[in-house]
mmCIF file of C-alpha atoms in Angstrom:
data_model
loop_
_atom_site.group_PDB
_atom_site.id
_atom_site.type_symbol
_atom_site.label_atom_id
_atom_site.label_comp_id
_atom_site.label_asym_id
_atom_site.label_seq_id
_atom_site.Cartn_x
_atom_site.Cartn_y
_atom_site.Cartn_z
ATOM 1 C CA UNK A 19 -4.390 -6.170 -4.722
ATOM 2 C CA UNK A 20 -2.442 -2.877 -5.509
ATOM 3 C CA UNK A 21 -1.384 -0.320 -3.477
ATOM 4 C CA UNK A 22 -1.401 3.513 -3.456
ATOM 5 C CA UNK A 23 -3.481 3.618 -1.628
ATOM 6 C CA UNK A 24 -6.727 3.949 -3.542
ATOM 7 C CA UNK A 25 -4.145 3.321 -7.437
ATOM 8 C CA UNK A 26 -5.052 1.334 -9.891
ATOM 9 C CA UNK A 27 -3.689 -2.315 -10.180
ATOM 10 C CA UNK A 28 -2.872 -1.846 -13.698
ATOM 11 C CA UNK A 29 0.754 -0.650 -12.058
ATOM 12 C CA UNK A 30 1.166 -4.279 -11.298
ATOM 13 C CA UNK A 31 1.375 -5.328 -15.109
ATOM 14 C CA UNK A 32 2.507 -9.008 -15.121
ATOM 15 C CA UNK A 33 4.016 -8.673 -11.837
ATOM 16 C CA UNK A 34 7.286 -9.397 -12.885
ATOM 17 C CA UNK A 35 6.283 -12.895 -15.344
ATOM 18 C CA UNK A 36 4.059 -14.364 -12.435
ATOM 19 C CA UNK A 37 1.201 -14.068 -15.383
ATOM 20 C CA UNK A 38 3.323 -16.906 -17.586
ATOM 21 C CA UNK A 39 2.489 -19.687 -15.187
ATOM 22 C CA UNK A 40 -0.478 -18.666 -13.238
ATOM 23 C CA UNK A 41 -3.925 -16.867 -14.203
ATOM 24 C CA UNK A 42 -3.686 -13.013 -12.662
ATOM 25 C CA UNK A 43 -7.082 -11.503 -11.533
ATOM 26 C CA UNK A 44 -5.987 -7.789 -10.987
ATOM 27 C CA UNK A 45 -8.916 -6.219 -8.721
ATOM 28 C CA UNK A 46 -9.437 -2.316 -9.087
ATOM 29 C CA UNK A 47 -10.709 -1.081 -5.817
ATOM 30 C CA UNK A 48 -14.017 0.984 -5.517
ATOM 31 C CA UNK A 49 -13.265 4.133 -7.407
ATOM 32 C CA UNK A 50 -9.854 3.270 -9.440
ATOM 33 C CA UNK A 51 -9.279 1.662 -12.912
ATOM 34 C CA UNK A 52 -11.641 0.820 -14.406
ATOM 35 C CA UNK A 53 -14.118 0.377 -11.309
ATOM 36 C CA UNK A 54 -16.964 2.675 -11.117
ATOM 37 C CA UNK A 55 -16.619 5.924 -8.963
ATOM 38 C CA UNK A 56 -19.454 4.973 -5.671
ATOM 39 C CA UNK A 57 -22.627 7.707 -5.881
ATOM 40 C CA UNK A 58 -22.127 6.974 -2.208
ATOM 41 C CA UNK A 59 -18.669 7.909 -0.712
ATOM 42 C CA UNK A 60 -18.865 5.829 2.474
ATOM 43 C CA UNK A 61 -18.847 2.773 0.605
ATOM 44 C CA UNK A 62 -14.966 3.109 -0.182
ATOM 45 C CA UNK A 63 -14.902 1.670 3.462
ATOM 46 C CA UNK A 64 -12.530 -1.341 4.456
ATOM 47 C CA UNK A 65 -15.488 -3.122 5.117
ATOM 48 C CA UNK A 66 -17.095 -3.117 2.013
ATOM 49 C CA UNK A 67 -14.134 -3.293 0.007
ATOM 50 C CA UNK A 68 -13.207 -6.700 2.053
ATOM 51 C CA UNK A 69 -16.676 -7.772 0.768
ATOM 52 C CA UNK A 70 -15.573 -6.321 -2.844
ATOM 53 C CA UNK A 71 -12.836 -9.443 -3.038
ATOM 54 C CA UNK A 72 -15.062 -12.212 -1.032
ATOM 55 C CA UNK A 73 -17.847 -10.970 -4.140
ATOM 56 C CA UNK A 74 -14.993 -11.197 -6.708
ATOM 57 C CA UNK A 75 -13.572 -15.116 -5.152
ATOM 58 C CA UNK A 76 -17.578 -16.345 -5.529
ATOM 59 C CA UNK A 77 -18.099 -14.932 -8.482
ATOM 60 C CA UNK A 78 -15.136 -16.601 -10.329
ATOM 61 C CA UNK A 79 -16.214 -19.637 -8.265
ATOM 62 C CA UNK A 80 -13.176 -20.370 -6.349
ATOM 63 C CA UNK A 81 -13.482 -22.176 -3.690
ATOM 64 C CA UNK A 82 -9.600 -21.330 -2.301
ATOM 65 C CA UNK A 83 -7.384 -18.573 -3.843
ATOM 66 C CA UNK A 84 -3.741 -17.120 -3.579
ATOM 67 C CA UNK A 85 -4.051 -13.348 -2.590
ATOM 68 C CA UNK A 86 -0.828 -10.751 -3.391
ATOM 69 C CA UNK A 87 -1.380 -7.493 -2.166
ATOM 70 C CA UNK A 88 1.049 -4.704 -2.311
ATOM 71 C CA UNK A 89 1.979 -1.981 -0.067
ATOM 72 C CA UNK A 90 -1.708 -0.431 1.082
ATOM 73 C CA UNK A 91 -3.062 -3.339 -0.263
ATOM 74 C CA UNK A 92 -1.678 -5.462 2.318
ATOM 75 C CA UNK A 93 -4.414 -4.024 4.688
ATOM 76 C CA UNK A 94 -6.958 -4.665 2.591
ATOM 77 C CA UNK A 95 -5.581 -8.437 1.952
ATOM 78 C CA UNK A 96 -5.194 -9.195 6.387
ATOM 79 C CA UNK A 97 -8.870 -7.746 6.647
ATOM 80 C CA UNK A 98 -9.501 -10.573 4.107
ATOM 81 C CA UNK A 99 -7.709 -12.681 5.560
ATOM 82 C CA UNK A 100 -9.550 -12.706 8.970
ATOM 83 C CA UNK A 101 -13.021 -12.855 7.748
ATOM 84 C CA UNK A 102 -12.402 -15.179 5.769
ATOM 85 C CA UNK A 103 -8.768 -17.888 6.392
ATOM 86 C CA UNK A 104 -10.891 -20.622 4.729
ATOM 87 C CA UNK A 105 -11.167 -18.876 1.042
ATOM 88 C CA UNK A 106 -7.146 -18.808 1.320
ATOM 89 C CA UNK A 107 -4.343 -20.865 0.373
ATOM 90 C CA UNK A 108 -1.635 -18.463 0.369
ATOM 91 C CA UNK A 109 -1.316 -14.747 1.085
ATOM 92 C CA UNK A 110 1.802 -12.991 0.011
ATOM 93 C CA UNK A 111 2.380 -9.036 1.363
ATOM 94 C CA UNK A 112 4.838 -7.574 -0.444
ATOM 95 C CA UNK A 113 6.112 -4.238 1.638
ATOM 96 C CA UNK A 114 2.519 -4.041 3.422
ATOM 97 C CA UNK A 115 1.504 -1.376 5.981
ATOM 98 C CA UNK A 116 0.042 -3.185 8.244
ATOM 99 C CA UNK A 117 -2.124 -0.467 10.558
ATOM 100 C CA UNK A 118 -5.005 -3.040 10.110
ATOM 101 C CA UNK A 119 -3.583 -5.362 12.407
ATOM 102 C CA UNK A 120 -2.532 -2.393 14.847
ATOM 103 C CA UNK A 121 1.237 -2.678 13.943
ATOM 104 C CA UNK A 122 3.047 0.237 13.635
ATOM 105 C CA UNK A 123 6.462 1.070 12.112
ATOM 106 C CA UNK A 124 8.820 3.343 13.663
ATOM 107 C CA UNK A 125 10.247 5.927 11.500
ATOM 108 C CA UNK A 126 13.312 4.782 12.539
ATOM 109 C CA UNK A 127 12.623 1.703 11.857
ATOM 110 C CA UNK A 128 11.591 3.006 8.144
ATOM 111 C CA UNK A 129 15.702 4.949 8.220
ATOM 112 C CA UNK A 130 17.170 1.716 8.812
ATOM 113 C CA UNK A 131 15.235 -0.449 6.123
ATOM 114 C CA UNK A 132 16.048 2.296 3.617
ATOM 115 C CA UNK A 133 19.731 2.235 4.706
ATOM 116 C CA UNK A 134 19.999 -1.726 3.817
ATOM 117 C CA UNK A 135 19.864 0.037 -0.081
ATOM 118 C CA UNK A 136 22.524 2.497 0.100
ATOM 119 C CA UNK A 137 25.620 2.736 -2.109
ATOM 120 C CA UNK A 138 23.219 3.891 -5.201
ATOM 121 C CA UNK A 139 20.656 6.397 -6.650
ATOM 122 C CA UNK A 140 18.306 7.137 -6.117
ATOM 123 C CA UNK A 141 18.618 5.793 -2.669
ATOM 124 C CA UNK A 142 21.158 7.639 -1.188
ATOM 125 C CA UNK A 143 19.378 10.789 -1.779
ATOM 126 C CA UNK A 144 16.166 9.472 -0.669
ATOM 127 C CA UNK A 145 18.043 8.285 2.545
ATOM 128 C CA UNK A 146 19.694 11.445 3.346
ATOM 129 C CA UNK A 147 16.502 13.606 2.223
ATOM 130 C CA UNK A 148 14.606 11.088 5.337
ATOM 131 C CA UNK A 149 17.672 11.665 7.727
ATOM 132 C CA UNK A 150 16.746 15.815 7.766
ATOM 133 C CA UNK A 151 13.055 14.735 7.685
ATOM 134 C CA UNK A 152 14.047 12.889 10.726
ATOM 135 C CA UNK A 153 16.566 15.665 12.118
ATOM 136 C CA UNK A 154 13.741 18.346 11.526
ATOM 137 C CA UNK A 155 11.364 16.307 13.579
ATOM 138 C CA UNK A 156 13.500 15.638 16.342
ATOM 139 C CA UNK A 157 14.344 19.284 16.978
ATOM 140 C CA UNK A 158 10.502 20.071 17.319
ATOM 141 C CA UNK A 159 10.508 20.726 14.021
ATOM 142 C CA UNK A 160 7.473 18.321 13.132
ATOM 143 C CA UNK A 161 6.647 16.978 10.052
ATOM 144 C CA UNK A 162 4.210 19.599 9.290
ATOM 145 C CA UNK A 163 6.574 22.340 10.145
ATOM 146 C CA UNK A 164 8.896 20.512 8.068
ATOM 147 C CA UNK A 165 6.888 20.445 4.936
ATOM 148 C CA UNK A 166 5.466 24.433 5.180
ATOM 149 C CA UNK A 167 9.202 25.705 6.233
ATOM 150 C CA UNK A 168 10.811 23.556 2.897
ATOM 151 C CA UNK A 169 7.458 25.229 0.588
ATOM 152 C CA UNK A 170 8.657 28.799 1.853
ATOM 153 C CA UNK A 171 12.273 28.238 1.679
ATOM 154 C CA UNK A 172 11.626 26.652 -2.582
ATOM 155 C CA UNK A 173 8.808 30.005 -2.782
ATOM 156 C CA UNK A 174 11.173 32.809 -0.913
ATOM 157 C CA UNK A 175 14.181 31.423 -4.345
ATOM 158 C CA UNK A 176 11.774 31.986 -6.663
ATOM 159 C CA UNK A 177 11.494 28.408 -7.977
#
């Protein structure tokens, strides 16, 4: 399942050769790729999309699948995953958010994952571009402010 969220799983391509031994189903989500655009917006919900893959699984009559979900995805794959455990043989998250089981990350926590790739570009810029996100924030400065202070300060030079 791809991230984004809400992007199409055409991103995923092979996933890195996984195609040359195993048979890849990549699901667009309500809305993306090449799935039709809802006439009814409240349909994009978690809920129905859950139902979306369960649909998908019987349709291609498999009785157990694997399930790799990426980033956003990963919600959609543990909401899966707890309505239905017995359609699964293996789930693999690969960097999930995982608000749908109530687990938040720190952005702290975010700092110090990013810091395990420093030493190289484009990381060390995105690192010390998140330590003045973090610096801003922690002076009262929230992210908001942030973002509208750093859009006058690029309008004010004329960029």
């Amino acid at each position: 399942m791809p991230g984004g969220a809400m992007r199409a799983s055409a991103y995923l391509g092979d996933l890195g050769g996984l195609a040359d031994g195993r048979l890849l189903i990549l699901l667009d989500l309500r809305g993306t790729g090449d799935s039709a655009v809802p006439a009814d917006e409240s349909t994009y919900r978690v809920d129905h999309q859950v139902g979306d893959v369960e649909a998908l699984r019987a349709r291609l009559c498999l009785e157990r699948m694997d399930l790799l979900a990426h980033s956003a995805g990963g919600n959609l794959a543990q909401l899966y995953a707890a309505a239905h455990p017995e359609r699964l043989r293996r789930t693999v998250l690969v960097t999930p958010t995982a608000w749908a089981v109530d687990l938040p990350v720190a952005a702290e926590d975010r700092l110090e994952g990013a810091r395990l790739r420093a030493g190289g570009e484009p990381y060390d810029t995105a690192i010390a571009a998140y330590e003045r996100i973090l610096a801003d924030t922690a002076h009262g400065e929230g992210t908001g402010s942030w973002f509208a202070a750093r859009v006058e300060r690029f309008l004010a030079e004329g960029a």
